[in-house]
């Protein structure tokens, strides 16, 4: 399994491993849904099976954004079947974006780790125990599933989807050098407090949101591990990737590139003039003011 280790943040911002803290870790799975009536019972069953067989303490939080196909009704039935301590339905009236769905879910999460994944069966829960093992091995802040390293792969996509995903990853790797192999994937494990801080910083929506999360994580010196996964295209329903998402990706990439260049600019000032971050910002502000 491949891993990426940026500079580690101060020890005070990192949690102790479970054995040292004396409490059992709990994993909250956030499942944003929209028109996933057929897929939701299957993914929940697979999650429950994987967690139960591995002896992992868990909860599954379903955030349905007003699905017109009755996804909310199915979620209510699942809550009755598995119990409200394991399945929590926290619906919203309409689609409000992936980032806000995560924020909404975290408000109700009691776990100290958060798993994000798709509800359309593209991400198999069998990989979650591997994510957890990887996190504990390296005490990582984030563990990300990768389709593009080791024995990871993509199944069921046409050539267009493969080119879009590969192209997006390649362009971002060249321009931003984030140090991870799969930037557009959405199957990840986060420390809860890390995910909260990243979402507070992120401004992107749609397809580019997951990319910004990793770019921001690198800038904030969070550590990242990678686990190869198999990604399988949805069986039921339609893909939500369209022309608008591609345009959004290009716009978001430009924003991330400008952000990355600004960070490098500030770093260069700090090194050259031996300044702290506030002093560097002040010097840049003064120079721009004088030019104006």
PDB file of N, CA and C in Angstrom, residues 9-68:
ATOM      1  N   UNK A   9       1.876  17.984  11.520  1.00  0.00           N
ATOM      2  CA  UNK A   9       1.516  19.146  12.314  1.00  0.00           C
ATOM      3  C   UNK A   9       1.985  18.984  13.738  1.00  0.00           C
ATOM      4  N   UNK A  10       1.932  20.056  14.544  1.00  0.00           N
ATOM      5  CA  UNK A  10       2.371  19.960  15.932  1.00  0.00           C
ATOM      6  C   UNK A  10       1.662  18.839  16.667  1.00  0.00           C
ATOM      7  N   UNK A  11       2.371  18.237  17.605  1.00  0.00           N
ATOM      8  CA  UNK A  11       1.820  17.086  18.315  1.00  0.00           C
ATOM      9  C   UNK A  11       0.532  17.424  19.032  1.00  0.00           C
ATOM     10  N   UNK A  12       0.367  18.674  19.448  1.00  0.00           N
ATOM     11  CA  UNK A  12      -0.822  19.068  20.195  1.00  0.00           C
ATOM     12  C   UNK A  12      -2.082  18.955  19.360  1.00  0.00           C
ATOM     13  N   UNK A  13      -1.954  18.983  18.010  1.00  0.00           N
ATOM     14  CA  UNK A  13      -3.129  18.912  17.145  1.00  0.00           C
ATOM     15  C   UNK A  13      -3.423  17.490  16.702  1.00  0.00           C
ATOM     16  N   UNK A  14      -2.656  16.521  17.163  1.00  0.00           N
ATOM     17  CA  UNK A  14      -2.830  15.142  16.742  1.00  0.00           C
ATOM     18  C   UNK A  14      -3.313  14.292  17.900  1.00  0.00           C
ATOM     19  N   UNK A  15      -4.274  13.401  17.617  1.00  0.00           N
ATOM     20  CA  UNK A  15      -4.813  12.542  18.647  1.00  0.00           C
ATOM     21  C   UNK A  15      -3.866  11.379  18.926  1.00  0.00           C
ATOM     22  N   UNK A  16      -3.938  10.889  20.147  1.00  0.00           N
ATOM     23  CA  UNK A  16      -3.164   9.706  20.489  1.00  0.00           C
ATOM     24  C   UNK A  16      -3.835   8.469  19.912  1.00  0.00           C
ATOM     25  N   UNK A  17      -3.054   7.421  19.573  1.00  0.00           N
ATOM     26  CA  UNK A  17      -3.651   6.174  19.130  1.00  0.00           C
ATOM     27  C   UNK A  17      -4.577   5.617  20.199  1.00  0.00           C
ATOM     28  N   UNK A  18      -5.514   4.765  19.753  1.00  0.00           N
ATOM     29  CA  UNK A  18      -6.540   4.241  20.651  1.00  0.00           C
ATOM     30  C   UNK A  18      -5.962   3.600  21.889  1.00  0.00           C
ATOM     31  N   UNK A  19      -4.886   2.821  21.726  1.00  0.00           N
ATOM     32  CA  UNK A  19      -4.323   2.111  22.862  1.00  0.00           C
ATOM     33  C   UNK A  19      -3.831   3.026  23.958  1.00  0.00           C
ATOM     34  N   UNK A  20      -3.394   4.228  23.586  1.00  0.00           N
ATOM     35  CA  UNK A  20      -2.882   5.171  24.564  1.00  0.00           C
ATOM     36  C   UNK A  20      -3.990   6.002  25.197  1.00  0.00           C
ATOM     37  N   UNK A  21      -5.001   6.341  24.397  1.00  0.00           N
ATOM     38  CA  UNK A  21      -6.050   7.200  24.910  1.00  0.00           C
ATOM     39  C   UNK A  21      -6.991   6.458  25.843  1.00  0.00           C
ATOM     40  N   UNK A  22      -7.058   5.121  25.703  1.00  0.00           N
ATOM     41  CA  UNK A  22      -7.877   4.327  26.603  1.00  0.00           C
ATOM     42  C   UNK A  22      -9.336   4.252  26.201  1.00  0.00           C
ATOM     43  N   UNK A  23      -9.738   4.858  25.100  1.00  0.00           N
ATOM     44  CA  UNK A  23     -11.120   4.770  24.656  1.00  0.00           C
ATOM     45  C   UNK A  23     -11.186   4.146  23.281  1.00  0.00           C
ATOM     46  N   UNK A  24     -12.321   3.510  22.990  1.00  0.00           N
ATOM     47  CA  UNK A  24     -12.472   2.862  21.701  1.00  0.00           C
ATOM     48  C   UNK A  24     -12.824   3.890  20.637  1.00  0.00           C
ATOM     49  N   UNK A  25     -12.159   3.792  19.497  1.00  0.00           N
ATOM     50  CA  UNK A  25     -12.470   4.691  18.403  1.00  0.00           C
ATOM     51  C   UNK A  25     -13.844   4.361  17.826  1.00  0.00           C
ATOM     52  N   UNK A  26     -14.532   5.396  17.372  1.00  0.00           N
ATOM     53  CA  UNK A  26     -15.833   5.213  16.733  1.00  0.00           C
ATOM     54  C   UNK A  26     -15.792   5.862  15.363  1.00  0.00           C
ATOM     55  N   UNK A  27     -16.387   5.190  14.390  1.00  0.00           N
ATOM     56  CA  UNK A  27     -16.326   5.646  13.003  1.00  0.00           C
ATOM     57  C   UNK A  27     -17.729   6.017  12.523  1.00  0.00           C
ATOM     58  N   UNK A  28     -17.877   7.276  12.133  1.00  0.00           N
ATOM     59  CA  UNK A  28     -19.145   7.789  11.618  1.00  0.00           C
ATOM     60  C   UNK A  28     -19.061   7.851  10.098  1.00  0.00           C
ATOM     61  N   UNK A  29     -19.934   7.107   9.428  1.00  0.00           N
ATOM     62  CA  UNK A  29     -19.972   7.106   7.965  1.00  0.00           C
ATOM     63  C   UNK A  29     -21.001   8.132   7.509  1.00  0.00           C
ATOM     64  N   UNK A  30     -20.568   9.092   6.690  1.00  0.00           N
ATOM     65  CA  UNK A  30     -21.472  10.079   6.140  1.00  0.00           C
ATOM     66  C   UNK A  30     -21.882   9.649   4.734  1.00  0.00           C
ATOM     67  N   UNK A  31     -23.188   9.477   4.538  1.00  0.00           N
ATOM     68  CA  UNK A  31     -23.713   9.041   3.241  1.00  0.00           C
ATOM     69  C   UNK A  31     -24.653  10.097   2.681  1.00  0.00           C
ATOM     70  N   UNK A  32     -24.151  11.069   1.930  1.00  0.00           N
ATOM     71  CA  UNK A  32     -25.055  12.002   1.242  1.00  0.00           C
ATOM     72  C   UNK A  32     -25.785  11.253   0.121  1.00  0.00           C
ATOM     73  N   UNK A  33     -27.089  11.446   0.016  1.00  0.00           N
ATOM     74  CA  UNK A  33     -27.863  10.728  -1.004  1.00  0.00           C
ATOM     75  C   UNK A  33     -28.757  11.671  -1.789  1.00  0.00           C
ATOM     76  N   UNK A  34     -28.936  11.318  -3.052  1.00  0.00           N
ATOM     77  CA  UNK A  34     -29.915  11.973  -3.910  1.00  0.00           C
ATOM     78  C   UNK A  34     -30.334  10.961  -4.967  1.00  0.00           C
ATOM     79  N   UNK A  35     -31.577  10.520  -4.880  1.00  0.00           N
ATOM     80  CA  UNK A  35     -32.105   9.495  -5.786  1.00  0.00           C
ATOM     81  C   UNK A  35     -31.287   8.205  -5.722  1.00  0.00           C
ATOM     82  N   UNK A  36     -31.154   7.659  -4.517  1.00  0.00           N
ATOM     83  CA  UNK A  36     -30.407   6.411  -4.315  1.00  0.00           C
ATOM     84  C   UNK A  36     -31.305   5.340  -3.691  1.00  0.00           C
ATOM     85  N   UNK A  37     -32.568   5.330  -4.079  1.00  0.00           N
ATOM     86  CA  UNK A  37     -33.545   4.411  -3.493  1.00  0.00           C
ATOM     87  C   UNK A  37     -33.121   2.946  -3.639  1.00  0.00           C
ATOM     88  N   UNK A  38     -32.645   2.569  -4.818  1.00  0.00           N
ATOM     89  CA  UNK A  38     -32.267   1.172  -5.051  1.00  0.00           C
ATOM     90  C   UNK A  38     -30.930   0.824  -4.395  1.00  0.00           C
ATOM     91  N   UNK A  39     -30.005   1.771  -4.358  1.00  0.00           N
ATOM     92  CA  UNK A  39     -28.658   1.488  -3.861  1.00  0.00           C
ATOM     93  C   UNK A  39     -28.548   1.526  -2.342  1.00  0.00           C
ATOM     94  N   UNK A  40     -29.343   2.374  -1.688  1.00  0.00           N
ATOM     95  CA  UNK A  40     -29.173   2.608  -0.259  1.00  0.00           C
ATOM     96  C   UNK A  40     -29.291   1.337   0.601  1.00  0.00           C
ATOM     97  N   UNK A  41     -30.304   0.474   0.416  1.00  0.00           N
ATOM     98  CA  UNK A  41     -30.372  -0.735   1.253  1.00  0.00           C
ATOM     99  C   UNK A  41     -29.149  -1.628   1.103  1.00  0.00           C
ATOM    100  N   UNK A  42     -28.609  -1.700  -0.113  1.00  0.00           N
ATOM    101  CA  UNK A  42     -27.461  -2.564  -0.362  1.00  0.00           C
ATOM    102  C   UNK A  42     -26.193  -2.022   0.296  1.00  0.00           C
ATOM    103  N   UNK A  43     -25.945  -0.714   0.136  1.00  0.00           N
ATOM    104  CA  UNK A  43     -24.719  -0.151   0.714  1.00  0.00           C
ATOM    105  C   UNK A  43     -24.781  -0.185   2.228  1.00  0.00           C
ATOM    106  N   UNK A  44     -25.958   0.031   2.809  1.00  0.00           N
ATOM    107  CA  UNK A  44     -26.090  -0.028   4.271  1.00  0.00           C
ATOM    108  C   UNK A  44     -25.851  -1.452   4.766  1.00  0.00           C
ATOM    109  N   UNK A  45     -26.414  -2.430   4.067  1.00  0.00           N
ATOM    110  CA  UNK A  45     -26.211  -3.827   4.465  1.00  0.00           C
ATOM    111  C   UNK A  45     -24.730  -4.206   4.404  1.00  0.00           C
ATOM    112  N   UNK A  46     -24.055  -3.782   3.356  1.00  0.00           N
ATOM    113  CA  UNK A  46     -22.622  -4.071   3.220  1.00  0.00           C
ATOM    114  C   UNK A  46     -21.805  -3.377   4.315  1.00  0.00           C
ATOM    115  N   UNK A  47     -22.179  -2.148   4.658  1.00  0.00           N
ATOM    116  CA  UNK A  47     -21.488  -1.432   5.730  1.00  0.00           C
ATOM    117  C   UNK A  47     -21.665  -2.130   7.070  1.00  0.00           C
ATOM    118  N   UNK A  48     -22.893  -2.481   7.389  1.00  0.00           N
ATOM    119  CA  UNK A  48     -23.178  -3.157   8.657  1.00  0.00           C
ATOM    120  C   UNK A  48     -22.430  -4.478   8.727  1.00  0.00           C
ATOM    121  N   UNK A  49     -22.432  -5.228   7.641  1.00  0.00           N
ATOM    122  CA  UNK A  49     -21.737  -6.519   7.593  1.00  0.00           C
ATOM    123  C   UNK A  49     -20.241  -6.338   7.810  1.00  0.00           C
ATOM    124  N   UNK A  50     -19.638  -5.385   7.124  1.00  0.00           N
ATOM    125  CA  UNK A  50     -18.194  -5.152   7.240  1.00  0.00           C
ATOM    126  C   UNK A  50     -17.809  -4.722   8.647  1.00  0.00           C
ATOM    127  N   UNK A  51     -18.545  -3.788   9.212  1.00  0.00           N
ATOM    128  CA  UNK A  51     -18.240  -3.300  10.559  1.00  0.00           C
ATOM    129  C   UNK A  51     -18.454  -4.385  11.610  1.00  0.00           C
ATOM    130  N   UNK A  52     -19.545  -5.136  11.478  1.00  0.00           N
ATOM    131  CA  UNK A  52     -19.860  -6.175  12.465  1.00  0.00           C
ATOM    132  C   UNK A  52     -18.816  -7.277  12.456  1.00  0.00           C
ATOM    133  N   UNK A  53     -18.403  -7.702  11.265  1.00  0.00           N
ATOM    134  CA  UNK A  53     -17.400  -8.771  11.157  1.00  0.00           C
ATOM    135  C   UNK A  53     -16.034  -8.314  11.666  1.00  0.00           C
ATOM    136  N   UNK A  54     -15.755  -7.020  11.565  1.00  0.00           N
ATOM    137  CA  UNK A  54     -14.452  -6.490  11.996  1.00  0.00           C
ATOM    138  C   UNK A  54     -14.462  -6.018  13.450  1.00  0.00           C
ATOM    139  N   UNK A  55     -15.638  -6.036  14.079  1.00  0.00           N
ATOM    140  CA  UNK A  55     -15.724  -5.580  15.474  1.00  0.00           C
ATOM    141  C   UNK A  55     -15.474  -4.089  15.629  1.00  0.00           C
ATOM    142  N   UNK A  56     -15.883  -3.304  14.644  1.00  0.00           N
ATOM    143  CA  UNK A  56     -15.633  -1.854  14.649  1.00  0.00           C
ATOM    144  C   UNK A  56     -16.868  -1.122  15.168  1.00  0.00           C
ATOM    145  N   UNK A  57     -16.661  -0.160  16.045  1.00  0.00           N
ATOM    146  CA  UNK A  57     -17.743   0.665  16.567  1.00  0.00           C
ATOM    147  C   UNK A  57     -18.114   1.705  15.514  1.00  0.00           C
ATOM    148  N   UNK A  58     -19.385   1.794  15.145  1.00  0.00           N
ATOM    149  CA  UNK A  58     -19.757   2.618  13.995  1.00  0.00           C
ATOM    150  C   UNK A  58     -21.154   3.217  14.128  1.00  0.00           C
ATOM    151  N   UNK A  59     -21.421   4.161  13.251  1.00  0.00           N
ATOM    152  CA  UNK A  59     -22.758   4.678  12.997  1.00  0.00           C
ATOM    153  C   UNK A  59     -22.797   5.137  11.555  1.00  0.00           C
ATOM    154  N   UNK A  60     -23.968   5.099  10.940  1.00  0.00           N
ATOM    155  CA  UNK A  60     -24.143   5.501   9.542  1.00  0.00           C
ATOM    156  C   UNK A  60     -25.129   6.651   9.506  1.00  0.00           C
ATOM    157  N   UNK A  61     -24.680   7.790   9.011  1.00  0.00           N
ATOM    158  CA  UNK A  61     -25.516   8.985   8.970  1.00  0.00           C
ATOM    159  C   UNK A  61     -25.912   9.257   7.520  1.00  0.00           C
ATOM    160  N   UNK A  62     -27.194   9.183   7.244  1.00  0.00           N
ATOM    161  CA  UNK A  62     -27.718   9.382   5.888  1.00  0.00           C
ATOM    162  C   UNK A  62     -28.226  10.814   5.764  1.00  0.00           C
ATOM    163  N   UNK A  63     -27.643  11.548   4.828  1.00  0.00           N
ATOM    164  CA  UNK A  63     -28.044  12.940   4.582  1.00  0.00           C
ATOM    165  C   UNK A  63     -28.720  12.984   3.222  1.00  0.00           C
ATOM    166  N   UNK A  64     -30.048  12.888   3.215  1.00  0.00           N
ATOM    167  CA  UNK A  64     -30.775  12.901   1.948  1.00  0.00           C
ATOM    168  C   UNK A  64     -31.227  14.314   1.611  1.00  0.00           C
ATOM    169  N   UNK A  65     -30.945  14.728   0.388  1.00  0.00           N
ATOM    170  CA  UNK A  65     -31.241  16.091  -0.051  1.00  0.00           C
ATOM    171  C   UNK A  65     -32.544  16.165  -0.845  1.00  0.00           C
ATOM    172  N   UNK A  66     -33.627  15.771  -0.197  1.00  0.00           N
ATOM    173  CA  UNK A  66     -34.941  15.903  -0.825  1.00  0.00           C
ATOM    174  C   UNK A  66     -35.119  15.075  -2.073  1.00  0.00           C
ATOM    175  N   UNK A  67     -34.633  13.833  -2.064  1.00  0.00           N
ATOM    176  CA  UNK A  67     -34.739  12.971  -3.246  1.00  0.00           C
ATOM    177  C   UNK A  67     -36.201  12.748  -3.640  1.00  0.00           C
ATOM    178  N   UNK A  68     -36.559  12.982  -4.892  1.00  0.00           N
ATOM    179  CA  UNK A  68     -37.943  12.766  -5.323  1.00  0.00           C
ATOM    180  C   UNK A  68     -38.295  11.291  -5.539  1.00  0.00           C
TER     181      UNK A  68
END
